[in-house]
Short mmCIF file of C-alpha atoms in Angstrom, two decimals:
data_model
loop_
_atom_site.label_atom_id
_atom_site.label_comp_id
_atom_site.label_asym_id
_atom_site.label_seq_id
_atom_site.Cartn_x
_atom_site.Cartn_y
_atom_site.Cartn_z
CA GLY A 217 5.91 -8.16 32.02
CA ALA A 218 8.24 -10.62 31.13
CA VAL A 219 9.37 -10.21 27.33
CA VAL A 220 10.22 -12.85 23.94
CA SER A 221 11.97 -11.81 21.17
CA GLN A 222 11.54 -13.00 17.62
CA HIS A 223 14.66 -12.79 15.20
CA PRO A 224 14.31 -11.63 12.26
CA SER A 225 11.16 -9.88 12.42
CA ARG A 226 10.69 -10.38 8.31
CA VAL A 227 11.77 -13.04 5.97
CA ILE A 228 11.97 -13.61 2.33
CA CYS A 229 13.53 -16.25 0.71
CA LYS A 230 13.21 -18.66 -2.70
CA SER A 231 11.17 -21.51 -2.77
CA GLY A 232 13.16 -24.69 -1.57
CA THR A 233 15.59 -22.68 0.91
CA SER A 234 15.28 -23.39 4.73
CA VAL A 235 14.76 -20.85 7.14
CA LYS A 236 15.63 -20.56 10.88
CA ILE A 237 13.09 -18.49 13.57
CA GLU A 238 14.40 -17.50 16.93
CA CYS A 239 12.42 -16.96 20.03
CA ARG A 240 13.72 -15.99 23.17
CA SER A 241 12.64 -15.19 26.69
CA LEU A 242 14.43 -12.13 27.71
CA ASP A 243 13.93 -12.02 31.45
CA PHE A 244 12.81 -15.81 32.33
CA GLN A 245 13.32 -19.08 31.90
CA ALA A 246 10.90 -20.81 29.86
CA THR A 247 10.52 -24.89 29.72
CA THR A 248 7.85 -24.39 27.55
CA MET A 249 7.35 -22.22 24.52
CA PHE A 250 4.87 -22.74 21.63
CA TRP A 251 4.43 -21.86 18.03
CA TYR A 252 1.61 -20.50 16.43
CA ARG A 253 0.94 -19.51 12.54
CA GLN A 254 -1.07 -17.10 11.42
CA PHE A 255 -2.50 -16.44 8.23
CA PRO A 256 -3.99 -13.24 6.59
CA LYS A 257 -7.18 -12.54 8.53
CA GLN A 258 -7.13 -15.44 10.15
CA SER A 259 -6.74 -16.30 13.90
CA LEU A 260 -3.62 -17.96 15.50
CA MET A 261 -3.41 -21.62 14.96
CA LEU A 262 -0.94 -23.79 17.27
CA MET A 263 1.73 -25.61 15.68
CA ALA A 264 3.75 -27.48 18.06
CA THR A 265 4.50 -26.97 22.22
CA SER A 266 8.61 -26.97 22.58
CA ASN A 267 9.40 -28.47 25.73
CA GLU A 268 13.06 -27.51 26.84
CA GLY A 269 15.43 -30.51 26.47
CA SER A 270 13.00 -32.92 24.44
CA LYS A 271 11.09 -33.40 21.67
CA ALA A 272 8.37 -31.06 20.60
CA THR A 273 4.78 -32.01 20.58
CA TYR A 274 3.25 -31.15 17.19
CA GLU A 275 -0.84 -30.41 16.59
CA GLN A 276 -2.56 -32.63 14.13
CA GLY A 277 -2.31 -31.88 10.54
CA VAL A 278 1.71 -30.30 11.02
CA GLU A 279 3.83 -31.82 9.32
CA LYS A 280 7.48 -32.37 12.23
CA ASP A 281 9.91 -32.73 9.31
CA LYS A 282 8.88 -29.73 7.67
CA PHE A 283 8.87 -27.46 10.86
CA LEU A 284 11.68 -28.31 12.90
CA ILE A 285 11.53 -27.26 16.38
CA ASN A 286 14.81 -27.01 18.66
CA HIS A 287 14.38 -26.08 22.11
CA ALA A 288 17.72 -26.37 23.08
CA SER A 289 18.13 -23.98 26.12
CA LEU A 290 15.46 -22.64 28.88
CA THR A 291 15.90 -19.24 27.05
CA LEU A 292 15.65 -20.13 23.07
CA SER A 293 13.17 -22.03 21.16
CA THR A 294 14.14 -22.43 17.15
CA LEU A 295 11.60 -23.12 14.30
CA THR A 296 13.62 -23.96 11.17
CA VAL A 297 10.78 -23.96 7.99
CA THR A 298 12.65 -26.94 5.70
CA SER A 299 12.15 -26.65 2.05
CA ALA A 300 9.78 -23.30 2.08
CA HIS A 301 7.37 -23.31 -0.34
CA PRO A 302 5.00 -20.19 -0.92
CA GLU A 303 1.72 -21.64 0.81
CA ASP A 304 4.53 -21.71 3.81
CA SER A 305 4.35 -18.10 3.68
CA SER A 306 2.75 -16.44 7.08
CA PHE A 307 3.12 -14.70 9.91
CA TYR A 308 4.99 -17.39 12.66
CA ILE A 309 4.71 -16.35 16.30
CA CYS A 310 5.88 -17.73 19.34
CA SER A 311 5.20 -17.59 23.21
CA ALA A 312 7.21 -18.82 26.32
CA ARG A 313 5.24 -19.75 29.35
CA ASP A 314 6.34 -18.08 32.58
CA PRO A 315 6.39 -20.55 35.19
CA GLY A 316 6.06 -18.13 37.92
CA LEU A 317 2.42 -16.87 37.50
CA PHE A 318 -0.44 -18.90 36.52
CA ASN A 319 1.29 -20.24 33.14
CA GLU A 320 0.79 -17.47 31.72
CA GLN A 321 1.99 -16.86 28.10
CA PHE A 322 4.11 -14.16 26.83
CA PHE A 323 4.25 -13.77 22.87
CA GLY A 324 6.87 -12.45 20.77
CA PRO A 325 6.46 -10.08 18.32
CA GLY A 326 6.11 -12.54 15.29
CA THR A 327 8.00 -13.26 11.82
CA ARG A 328 6.72 -12.67 8.80
CA LEU A 329 7.99 -15.27 6.40
CA THR A 330 7.51 -14.77 2.21
CA VAL A 331 8.31 -17.53 0.32
CA LEU A 332 8.74 -16.68 -3.46
CA ALA B 644 -10.48 -30.38 24.68
CA GLN B 645 -10.66 -26.35 24.99
CA SER B 646 -12.38 -24.43 22.46
CA VAL B 647 -13.53 -20.29 22.19
CA SER B 648 -16.00 -19.34 20.31
CA GLN B 649 -16.40 -15.34 19.29
CA HIS B 650 -19.72 -14.61 18.02
CA ASN B 651 -19.11 -11.69 15.60
CA HIS B 652 -17.11 -12.19 13.05
CA HIS B 653 -16.81 -8.12 11.83
CA VAL B 654 -18.01 -5.01 13.95
CA ILE B 655 -18.74 -2.02 12.52
CA LEU B 656 -19.62 1.18 14.79
CA SER B 657 -19.54 5.10 14.84
CA GLU B 658 -16.89 6.89 16.97
CA ALA B 659 -18.22 6.83 20.89
CA ALA B 660 -20.55 3.92 20.22
CA SER B 661 -20.58 1.78 22.75
CA LEU B 662 -18.91 -1.64 22.24
CA GLU B 663 -19.74 -5.25 23.76
CA LEU B 664 -17.57 -8.13 22.09
CA GLY B 665 -18.92 -11.96 22.70
CA CYS B 666 -16.72 -14.88 23.42
CA ASN B 667 -17.43 -18.02 24.90
CA TYR B 668 -15.61 -20.89 26.14
CA SER B 669 -15.75 -24.38 26.16
CA TYR B 670 -13.63 -26.19 29.30
CA GLY B 671 -14.84 -27.51 31.89
CA GLY B 672 -11.78 -26.81 34.60
CA THR B 673 -10.54 -23.70 35.76
CA VAL B 674 -9.59 -21.16 33.38
CA ASN B 675 -7.48 -18.22 32.85
CA LEU B 676 -8.72 -15.65 30.64
CA PHE B 677 -7.68 -13.43 27.87
CA TRP B 678 -8.61 -10.38 25.82
CA TYR B 679 -6.02 -9.24 22.63
CA VAL B 680 -5.71 -6.99 20.28
CA GLN B 681 -3.85 -6.49 17.01
CA TYR B 682 -3.82 -3.58 15.28
CA PRO B 683 -3.19 -3.87 11.30
CA GLY B 684 0.25 -4.64 10.39
CA GLN B 685 1.31 -5.53 14.35
CA HIS B 686 1.76 -7.73 16.68
CA LEU B 687 -0.58 -9.06 19.49
CA GLN B 688 -0.59 -6.69 22.57
CA LEU B 689 -2.65 -7.59 25.89
CA LEU B 690 -5.56 -6.03 26.62
CA LEU B 691 -6.39 -7.57 29.70
CA LYS B 692 -6.44 -11.07 31.71
CA TYR B 693 -8.32 -12.54 34.04
CA PHE B 694 -6.96 -14.92 36.76
CA SER B 695 -8.86 -14.93 39.92
CA GLY B 696 -10.82 -12.34 41.88
CA ASP B 697 -12.91 -9.81 40.80
CA PRO B 698 -14.82 -10.65 37.52
CA LEU B 699 -14.87 -7.50 36.52
CA VAL B 700 -11.52 -7.19 34.99
CA LYS B 701 -9.93 -3.44 33.95
CA GLY B 702 -7.37 -3.63 31.14
CA ILE B 703 -5.70 -0.95 28.73
CA LYS B 704 -7.22 1.57 26.33
CA GLY B 705 -10.52 1.77 28.53
CA PHE B 706 -11.11 -1.81 27.68
CA GLU B 707 -13.05 -4.20 30.61
CA ALA B 708 -14.02 -7.86 30.39
CA GLU B 709 -16.67 -9.47 32.89
CA PHE B 710 -16.05 -12.73 33.41
CA ILE B 711 -19.37 -14.98 33.98
CA LYS B 712 -18.67 -18.46 35.12
CA SER B 713 -21.83 -19.97 34.61
CA LYS B 714 -22.17 -19.01 31.43
CA PHE B 715 -19.14 -19.72 30.37
CA SER B 716 -18.48 -16.28 29.11
CA PHE B 717 -15.65 -13.60 28.93
CA ASN B 718 -16.99 -10.65 26.94
CA LEU B 719 -15.15 -7.29 26.12
CA ARG B 720 -16.52 -3.99 26.35
CA LYS B 721 -15.72 -0.52 25.86
CA PRO B 722 -18.48 2.30 26.71
CA SER B 723 -17.42 4.92 23.97
CA VAL B 724 -15.08 3.34 21.08
CA GLN B 725 -12.41 6.01 19.06
CA TRP B 726 -11.12 5.50 15.55
CA SER B 727 -8.06 4.09 16.95
CA ASP B 728 -10.04 1.05 18.22
CA THR B 729 -10.17 -0.31 14.84
CA ALA B 730 -8.75 -3.75 14.85
CA GLU B 731 -8.24 -7.48 15.63
CA TYR B 732 -10.09 -8.57 18.90
CA PHE B 733 -9.06 -12.34 19.88
CA CYS B 734 -10.06 -13.68 22.70
CA ALA B 735 -8.29 -16.49 24.23
CA VAL B 736 -8.03 -19.13 27.11
CA ASN B 737 -5.81 -21.88 28.94
CA SER B 738 -5.86 -23.99 31.49
CA ARG B 739 -4.73 -23.41 35.01
CA ASN B 740 -2.88 -25.53 37.07
CA SER B 741 -2.17 -27.73 33.99
CA GLY B 742 1.57 -28.19 33.05
CA ASN B 743 1.68 -27.61 29.50
CA THR B 744 -1.98 -26.27 27.52
CA PRO B 745 -1.15 -23.39 25.17
CA LEU B 746 -3.24 -20.70 24.81
CA VAL B 747 -6.43 -21.34 22.58
CA PHE B 748 -7.50 -18.45 20.21
CA GLY B 749 -10.99 -18.10 19.25
CA LYS B 750 -11.37 -16.96 15.66
CA GLY B 751 -11.32 -13.38 16.17
CA THR B 752 -13.64 -10.12 15.77
CA ARG B 753 -12.77 -7.47 13.26
CA LEU B 754 -13.76 -4.32 14.73
CA SER B 755 -14.19 -1.32 12.10
CA VAL B 756 -15.03 2.34 13.99
CA ILE B 757 -16.05 4.75 11.11
CA ALA B 758 -16.21 8.32 11.81
#
């Protein structure tokens, strides 16, 4: 199956700093990528849909100025958590849609963010 | 809007017991259905998926799921669980042939298998 990578896998930062997370589709081109957040012992909640070459579509309640998404190429989307606070600590997971077969989404391994 | 309901929040089974985890979805169109597993401290792994064809789908690690269209259900089953099956299980659905519909996840079912 298609492979999606995320970098970094784990990051610890101080409150007030910004953190960038990269999501790459390694063997296919993804016009659409998705960013999810998972709090401990909870399900994945969709944050935004990232479309190559256009602005991301954010879910209700997700601050677009805090979670900046850039989908600059067909294989790369980035999520930047700006001015991070401890409540932003979470597991961030991206997925990329392979347009080849039934719009299947492939998930990255996730990035664990801890804000001190 | 699509939604996914997983009936059991936490299931506790003894080893070798049979497993069935419920999943119902709410969507009127044609859907793709998935079951994912997340072992403690690890990332999501795809167990199985249904797109079309035989409604009984076999996945990895001895898991299977049956799509019953009339019941909007996609229950996960395993005839004999092992301690290593202890994990969180997520059912997910998205719309087929609909440009940008992302996967919608259920709240998950935590499975604890005891010796």
